[in-house]
Short mmCIF file of C-alpha atoms in Angstrom, two decimals:
data_model
loop_
_atom_site.label_atom_id
_atom_site.label_comp_id
_atom_site.label_asym_id
_atom_site.label_seq_id
_atom_site.Cartn_x
_atom_site.Cartn_y
_atom_site.Cartn_z
CA MET A 1 -43.36 -181.72 -62.15
CA LYS A 2 -42.10 -179.35 -64.86
CA ALA A 3 -43.37 -175.64 -65.54
CA VAL A 4 -42.67 -172.34 -67.57
CA ILE A 5 -42.78 -168.96 -65.50
CA ILE A 6 -41.81 -165.48 -66.58
CA PRO A 7 -39.74 -164.56 -63.63
CA SER A 8 -38.35 -161.23 -64.67
CA ALA A 9 -38.86 -158.80 -68.32
CA GLY A 10 -37.10 -160.75 -70.80
CA THR A 11 -36.64 -163.87 -69.06
CA VAL A 12 -38.88 -167.42 -69.32
CA SER A 13 -37.56 -170.36 -68.07
CA VAL A 14 -38.43 -173.66 -66.92
CA THR A 15 -38.51 -174.70 -63.31
CA ASP A 16 -39.80 -177.81 -61.08
CA ILE A 17 -43.19 -177.41 -59.06
CA GLN A 18 -44.88 -179.50 -56.47
CA GLU A 19 -47.97 -181.52 -58.29
CA PRO A 20 -51.35 -180.10 -57.87
CA VAL A 21 -53.66 -182.01 -55.05
CA MET A 22 -57.32 -182.44 -56.67
CA GLY A 23 -60.26 -181.48 -54.80
CA ALA A 24 -63.21 -183.02 -54.61
CA ASP A 25 -65.22 -180.57 -56.72
CA GLU A 26 -62.32 -180.26 -59.23
CA VAL A 27 -60.65 -182.02 -62.05
CA LEU A 28 -56.94 -183.00 -62.67
CA LEU A 29 -55.67 -182.09 -66.02
CA ARG A 30 -52.33 -183.50 -67.96
CA LEU A 31 -51.68 -180.96 -70.43
CA GLN A 32 -50.86 -181.44 -73.82
CA TYR A 33 -50.92 -178.24 -75.57
CA VAL A 34 -50.87 -174.81 -74.13
CA GLY A 35 -50.78 -171.26 -76.55
CA PHE A 36 -48.42 -168.13 -75.99
CA CYS A 37 -50.96 -165.28 -76.36
CA GLY A 38 -50.45 -161.66 -76.69
CA SER A 39 -50.49 -161.24 -72.42
CA ASP A 40 -47.77 -163.48 -72.15
CA LEU A 41 -45.69 -161.72 -74.90
CA ASN A 42 -46.77 -158.48 -72.81
CA THR A 43 -45.33 -159.99 -69.57
CA PHE A 44 -42.02 -161.16 -71.00
CA ARG A 45 -41.74 -157.48 -72.41
CA GLY A 46 -42.25 -156.15 -68.89
CA GLY A 47 -45.82 -154.18 -70.03
CA ASN A 48 -48.34 -156.28 -68.18
CA ALA A 49 -49.11 -154.33 -65.14
CA MET A 50 -51.65 -157.12 -64.29
CA ALA A 51 -49.72 -160.13 -64.30
CA LYS A 52 -48.54 -161.48 -61.13
CA ALA A 53 -44.70 -161.76 -60.32
CA ASN A 54 -43.25 -165.09 -61.33
CA VAL A 55 -46.31 -166.09 -63.10
CA ILE A 56 -46.71 -169.46 -64.75
CA PRO A 57 -48.13 -168.47 -68.26
CA GLY A 58 -50.74 -170.16 -70.01
CA HIS A 59 -54.84 -170.03 -70.59
CA GLU A 60 -55.06 -171.15 -73.99
CA ILE A 61 -55.33 -175.07 -73.33
CA GLY A 62 -55.55 -178.45 -74.91
CA ALA A 63 -55.63 -181.19 -72.22
CA VAL A 64 -56.79 -184.52 -71.19
CA ILE A 65 -58.41 -185.37 -67.68
CA GLU A 66 -56.62 -187.37 -65.71
CA ALA A 67 -58.67 -187.70 -62.71
CA VAL A 68 -61.92 -186.71 -61.16
CA GLY A 69 -62.31 -185.41 -57.95
CA GLU A 70 -65.71 -187.11 -56.31
CA LYS A 71 -68.05 -184.48 -56.32
CA VAL A 72 -67.72 -184.10 -60.16
CA PRO A 73 -70.59 -184.66 -62.31
CA SER A 74 -70.55 -188.04 -64.08
CA HIS A 75 -70.59 -186.17 -68.05
CA LEU A 76 -66.49 -185.68 -67.21
CA LYS A 77 -64.58 -188.70 -67.39
CA PRO A 78 -60.88 -189.35 -67.24
CA GLY A 79 -59.53 -189.67 -71.05
CA MET A 80 -61.63 -186.90 -72.26
CA LYS A 81 -60.29 -184.30 -74.41
CA VAL A 82 -60.95 -181.11 -72.97
CA THR A 83 -60.20 -177.11 -72.94
CA VAL A 84 -60.76 -174.73 -70.10
CA ASN A 85 -62.76 -171.42 -69.35
CA PRO A 86 -59.69 -169.73 -67.55
CA TYR A 87 -61.57 -166.39 -66.43
CA THR A 88 -63.40 -166.22 -62.84
CA SER A 89 -65.99 -164.25 -61.23
CA CYS A 90 -67.34 -163.23 -58.11
CA GLY A 91 -71.15 -163.68 -58.55
CA VAL A 92 -71.70 -160.17 -56.57
CA CYS A 93 -70.28 -157.22 -58.65
CA SER A 94 -72.40 -155.50 -60.89
CA SER A 95 -71.15 -157.25 -64.06
CA CYS A 96 -72.36 -161.01 -62.69
CA ARG A 97 -75.45 -159.83 -61.49
CA ASN A 98 -75.77 -158.44 -65.06
CA GLY A 99 -75.34 -161.79 -66.46
CA ARG A 100 -71.90 -160.63 -67.87
CA PRO A 101 -69.62 -162.68 -65.57
CA ASN A 102 -66.81 -162.46 -68.12
CA ALA A 103 -66.51 -158.64 -67.27
CA CYS A 104 -66.35 -159.70 -63.19
CA ARG A 105 -64.15 -156.30 -61.94
CA SER A 106 -62.47 -159.18 -59.51
CA ASN A 107 -61.57 -161.45 -62.41
CA GLU A 108 -58.86 -163.84 -62.22
CA THR A 109 -57.38 -164.71 -65.77
CA LEU A 110 -55.00 -168.37 -65.91
CA GLY A 111 -51.59 -166.93 -66.52
CA VAL A 112 -52.00 -163.28 -65.62
CA GLN A 113 -53.35 -162.21 -62.04
CA ARG A 114 -53.00 -166.01 -61.14
CA ASP A 115 -51.38 -168.93 -62.17
CA GLY A 116 -51.66 -170.60 -65.40
CA ALA A 117 -51.52 -173.91 -67.34
CA MET A 118 -47.65 -173.84 -68.56
CA ARG A 119 -47.51 -177.25 -66.78
CA GLU A 120 -47.44 -181.05 -66.67
CA PHE A 121 -50.91 -180.82 -64.91
CA ILE A 122 -53.02 -178.48 -63.26
CA SER A 123 -56.33 -179.02 -61.34
CA LEU A 124 -59.71 -176.76 -61.87
CA PRO A 125 -63.21 -176.41 -60.75
CA TRP A 126 -65.49 -178.69 -62.95
CA THR A 127 -67.22 -175.98 -64.18
CA LYS A 128 -64.40 -174.27 -66.11
CA ILE A 129 -63.56 -177.58 -68.27
CA ILE A 130 -65.00 -177.76 -71.46
CA PRO A 131 -65.26 -181.40 -73.65
CA ALA A 132 -64.08 -180.90 -76.87
CA ASP A 133 -63.69 -184.71 -77.67
CA LYS A 134 -64.26 -183.80 -81.63
CA LEU A 135 -61.20 -181.36 -81.74
CA SER A 136 -57.62 -182.45 -81.86
CA LEU A 137 -55.37 -181.20 -78.68
CA LYS A 138 -53.98 -178.43 -80.57
CA GLU A 139 -57.54 -177.12 -81.88
CA CYS A 140 -58.39 -177.43 -78.31
CA ALA A 141 -55.70 -174.50 -77.71
CA LEU A 142 -57.01 -172.50 -80.12
CA VAL A 143 -60.47 -171.81 -78.45
CA GLU A 144 -60.08 -169.41 -75.95
CA PRO A 145 -58.20 -166.44 -78.45
CA MET A 146 -61.32 -167.31 -80.73
CA SER A 147 -63.73 -167.26 -78.69
CA VAL A 148 -62.49 -163.22 -77.54
CA GLY A 149 -63.09 -162.46 -81.07
CA PHE A 150 -66.48 -164.44 -81.10
CA HIS A 151 -67.61 -162.59 -78.10
CA ALA A 152 -67.11 -158.94 -79.80
CA VAL A 153 -69.28 -159.85 -82.34
CA SER A 154 -71.94 -160.19 -80.02
CA ARG A 155 -71.09 -157.37 -78.27
CA ALA A 156 -71.27 -155.60 -81.68
CA ALA A 157 -74.76 -157.22 -82.52
CA VAL A 158 -73.70 -158.33 -86.05
CA THR A 159 -76.71 -159.35 -88.21
CA ASP A 160 -76.51 -160.21 -91.91
CA THR A 161 -77.32 -156.57 -93.21
CA ASP A 162 -73.99 -155.28 -91.50
CA THR A 163 -70.80 -154.20 -93.50
CA VAL A 164 -68.34 -155.25 -91.04
CA MET A 165 -64.84 -154.09 -90.77
CA VAL A 166 -62.45 -156.12 -87.80
CA ILE A 167 -58.46 -154.14 -87.82
CA GLY A 168 -56.08 -156.54 -86.91
CA CYS A 169 -56.15 -160.19 -87.99
CA GLY A 170 -54.04 -161.94 -84.99
CA MET A 171 -56.21 -164.67 -83.67
CA VAL A 172 -58.66 -162.98 -81.54
CA GLY A 173 -59.06 -160.89 -84.89
CA LEU A 174 -59.39 -163.63 -87.26
CA GLY A 175 -62.14 -165.63 -84.41
CA ALA A 176 -64.32 -162.11 -85.20
CA ILE A 177 -63.96 -162.87 -88.82
CA VAL A 178 -65.27 -166.00 -88.55
CA ARG A 179 -68.23 -164.91 -86.11
CA ALA A 180 -69.44 -162.27 -88.66
CA VAL A 181 -69.12 -164.56 -91.66
CA LEU A 182 -71.17 -167.36 -90.13
CA ARG A 183 -73.71 -164.22 -88.81
CA GLY A 184 -73.83 -163.52 -92.83
CA ALA A 185 -72.47 -160.12 -92.50
CA THR A 186 -70.38 -158.61 -95.34
CA VAL A 187 -66.38 -158.68 -93.68
CA ILE A 188 -63.43 -156.53 -94.57
CA ALA A 189 -59.99 -157.75 -92.76
CA ALA A 190 -57.87 -154.94 -92.23
CA ASP A 191 -54.08 -155.40 -91.22
CA ILE A 192 -50.98 -153.93 -92.08
CA ASP A 193 -49.75 -157.34 -93.02
CA ASP A 194 -50.78 -159.00 -96.37
CA GLU A 195 -49.81 -163.02 -95.44
CA LYS A 196 -52.45 -162.30 -92.57
CA LEU A 197 -54.94 -160.35 -95.04
CA ALA A 198 -54.49 -163.66 -97.01
CA ILE A 199 -55.24 -165.83 -94.28
CA ALA A 200 -58.45 -163.89 -93.43
CA LYS A 201 -59.70 -164.05 -96.88
CA SER A 202 -59.28 -167.68 -96.62
CA MET A 203 -61.94 -167.77 -93.47
CA GLY A 204 -64.28 -166.01 -95.52
CA ALA A 205 -63.61 -162.33 -95.32
CA ASN A 206 -65.12 -160.78 -98.38
CA TYR A 207 -62.38 -158.00 -98.91
CA ALA A 208 -58.93 -157.48 -97.40
CA LEU A 209 -57.35 -154.12 -97.03
CA ASN A 210 -53.87 -153.14 -95.75
CA THR A 211 -53.94 -150.02 -93.79
CA LEU A 212 -50.64 -149.24 -94.74
CA GLY A 213 -51.94 -148.08 -98.46
CA THR A 214 -52.22 -144.61 -99.57
CA GLY A 215 -55.71 -146.13 -100.85
CA PHE A 216 -56.98 -147.30 -97.92
CA HIS A 217 -59.45 -144.86 -96.81
CA ASP A 218 -60.93 -144.52 -100.72
CA GLU A 219 -61.22 -148.37 -101.52
CA LEU A 220 -62.57 -148.64 -97.94
CA GLN A 221 -65.47 -145.76 -99.01
CA ALA A 222 -65.77 -147.65 -102.17
CA ILE A 223 -66.55 -151.18 -100.59
CA THR A 224 -69.47 -149.42 -98.48
CA ALA A 225 -70.96 -147.01 -101.40
CA GLY A 226 -69.28 -144.05 -99.42
CA GLN A 227 -71.22 -145.20 -96.09
CA GLY A 228 -68.31 -146.43 -94.33
CA PRO A 229 -68.66 -150.25 -92.21
CA ASP A 230 -71.62 -150.49 -89.93
CA VAL A 231 -69.77 -152.24 -87.48
CA ILE A 232 -65.72 -151.84 -86.90
CA ILE A 233 -63.97 -154.27 -84.68
CA GLU A 234 -60.79 -153.19 -83.01
CA ALA A 235 -58.55 -155.76 -82.16
CA VAL A 236 -55.13 -154.29 -82.22
CA GLY A 237 -55.23 -152.08 -79.30
CA SER A 238 -52.98 -149.10 -80.64
CA PRO A 239 -54.13 -144.89 -81.00
CA ALA A 240 -53.84 -145.20 -84.54
CA THR A 241 -56.28 -147.94 -84.96
CA TYR A 242 -59.03 -146.73 -82.37
CA GLN A 243 -58.70 -143.61 -84.49
CA MET A 244 -59.42 -145.19 -87.54
CA ALA A 245 -62.21 -146.90 -85.89
CA VAL A 246 -64.18 -143.67 -84.77
CA ASN A 247 -62.65 -141.85 -88.13
CA GLU A 248 -64.25 -144.93 -90.33
CA VAL A 249 -67.11 -146.01 -89.08
CA SER A 250 -70.41 -145.25 -90.68
CA PHE A 251 -72.78 -142.34 -89.15
CA THR A 252 -74.87 -144.62 -86.30
CA GLY A 253 -72.12 -147.15 -86.42
CA ARG A 254 -71.23 -149.33 -83.87
CA VAL A 255 -67.37 -149.68 -82.42
CA THR A 256 -66.32 -152.24 -80.55
CA CYS A 257 -63.06 -152.32 -78.30
CA ILE A 258 -61.16 -155.58 -77.86
CA GLY A 259 -57.46 -154.23 -77.84
CA TYR A 260 -55.72 -152.68 -74.86
CA SER A 261 -53.68 -149.34 -76.03
CA LYS A 262 -50.95 -148.81 -73.72
CA SER A 263 -50.97 -145.54 -74.22
CA ASP A 264 -53.79 -142.63 -73.95
CA VAL A 265 -55.96 -142.23 -77.05
CA THR A 266 -56.99 -138.76 -78.57
CA PHE A 267 -60.20 -138.54 -80.38
CA GLN A 268 -62.01 -135.93 -82.21
CA THR A 269 -64.82 -136.17 -79.65
CA ARG A 270 -67.34 -134.34 -81.92
CA LEU A 271 -67.69 -137.50 -83.73
CA PHE A 272 -69.44 -139.58 -81.05
CA VAL A 273 -72.24 -137.01 -80.99
CA GLN A 274 -71.86 -136.01 -84.38
CA LYS A 275 -71.97 -139.70 -85.75
CA GLU A 276 -74.01 -140.92 -82.73
CA LEU A 277 -71.90 -143.96 -82.63
CA ASP A 278 -72.36 -146.49 -80.06
CA ILE A 279 -68.75 -147.14 -78.46
CA ARG A 280 -68.69 -150.81 -76.85
CA GLY A 281 -65.96 -152.91 -75.11
CA SER A 282 -65.55 -156.49 -75.10
CA ARG A 283 -63.87 -158.74 -72.63
CA ASN A 284 -63.25 -162.27 -72.48
CA ALA A 285 -65.73 -164.54 -73.69
CA MET A 286 -68.95 -166.33 -72.36
CA PRO A 287 -69.67 -169.96 -72.26
CA MET A 288 -71.68 -170.05 -75.40
CA ASP A 289 -68.47 -167.96 -77.41
CA PHE A 290 -66.32 -171.46 -76.85
CA GLU A 291 -69.49 -173.42 -77.41
CA ALA A 292 -69.60 -171.49 -80.89
CA VAL A 293 -65.99 -171.89 -81.59
CA ILE A 294 -65.88 -175.53 -80.87
CA ARG A 295 -69.02 -175.87 -83.14
CA TYR A 296 -66.87 -174.27 -85.78
CA LEU A 297 -63.73 -175.89 -85.46
CA GLU A 298 -66.07 -179.62 -85.91
CA ARG A 299 -66.81 -178.26 -89.14
CA GLY A 300 -63.27 -179.23 -90.07
CA ASP A 301 -62.64 -176.25 -92.75
CA CYS A 302 -60.86 -173.98 -90.06
CA PRO A 303 -57.08 -173.77 -91.78
CA VAL A 304 -55.43 -174.58 -88.54
CA GLY A 305 -51.87 -174.94 -89.72
CA LYS A 306 -51.62 -171.55 -90.90
CA LEU A 307 -52.81 -170.68 -87.08
CA ILE A 308 -50.07 -172.11 -85.34
CA SER A 309 -46.64 -170.58 -85.91
CA ASP A 310 -44.85 -173.08 -84.23
CA VAL A 311 -44.91 -175.94 -81.90
CA ILE A 312 -41.91 -176.14 -79.01
CA LYS A 313 -41.07 -177.75 -76.04
CA PRO A 314 -40.68 -175.54 -73.07
CA GLU A 315 -36.88 -175.53 -73.10
CA ASN A 316 -37.30 -173.51 -76.07
CA SER A 317 -39.68 -171.25 -74.49
CA GLN A 318 -36.31 -168.24 -73.95
CA LYS A 319 -35.43 -168.11 -77.77
CA THR A 320 -39.63 -168.21 -78.99
CA MET A 321 -40.47 -165.42 -76.58
CA GLU A 322 -37.40 -163.23 -77.81
CA TYR A 323 -38.39 -163.83 -81.55
CA TRP A 324 -41.74 -162.92 -81.00
CA SER A 325 -40.82 -159.90 -79.49
CA ALA A 326 -38.56 -158.89 -82.21
CA ASN A 327 -41.17 -160.03 -84.88
CA PRO A 328 -44.64 -159.02 -83.34
CA GLY A 329 -46.41 -159.30 -87.22
CA LYS A 330 -45.06 -162.47 -87.87
CA VAL A 331 -46.82 -164.94 -85.26
CA PHE A 332 -50.23 -165.85 -84.55
CA ARG A 333 -50.12 -168.65 -82.11
CA ILE A 334 -47.04 -170.61 -80.36
CA LEU A 335 -48.00 -173.67 -78.37
CA VAL A 336 -46.03 -175.05 -76.12
CA ASP A 337 -46.04 -179.13 -76.47
CA PHE A 338 -46.38 -180.65 -72.67
CA SER A 339 -47.22 -184.11 -74.16
#
């Protein structure tokens, strides 16, 4: 069967691999749409140290159940539309024992530490299959990245009395914006791209600020009555945005970090103490986050068409990834069509 692989930096290719053998407690999926995400872009660029060699990318999945093993519960049936929880957990580390398997120290994510779903068929444990029959298969492929943003809002303990600024309006950042809006917060979208800011506004953000503007700080102070946001969610992963989050958040505020910075970040650590900040990491997502995203998408008011930058066939992956690498700010999600 056909599969996409990233054999080396700057190269994506299509190859033939063996079809999977389904276990008794597994579900065989026929892939329809699989998203290229930021981690795949980093792998393509040669900057993802966590990715295995010759990895098959892909963990943002819209698929149909092809067959089920004999030990799979009866609620999972052939023909159902599904997405997938792409993470693993060991069950014994401190994260797992504390009820946070999303942060398992031994986690292996599809398409990163283990081969992913960018292929025609994949067989996975039934516990990782998430039914989503009311969604389109393209919407199914958007669930995982939005879930990461939803989880960050939970980590930040956002309530309806908070003013929340989300730095970075890519797919994950938009997920955080939507979840904060759903919780009743006042939401500020921050990005360097006006097109992304416009989409953030259409998805419920109360304010949209371009961080490259000379008046950014003053505008933020005006919106927050001189206090700064109660919560800042960092969804970019650059030294500048990490520093911005600490500098701009209110006294006794919460900073939640999703993005990975590829270089060291220097802070004025006095602000940690002087502001008595809560600084929290946010990794992956929990099952409840996937469920919440599915409920949101079922409402039908998400501008899905604006979030999918392109739909391509596997054979066009090389050209598409080259474009994304050269224009990283212009892409939300690229879906690879295996239908």
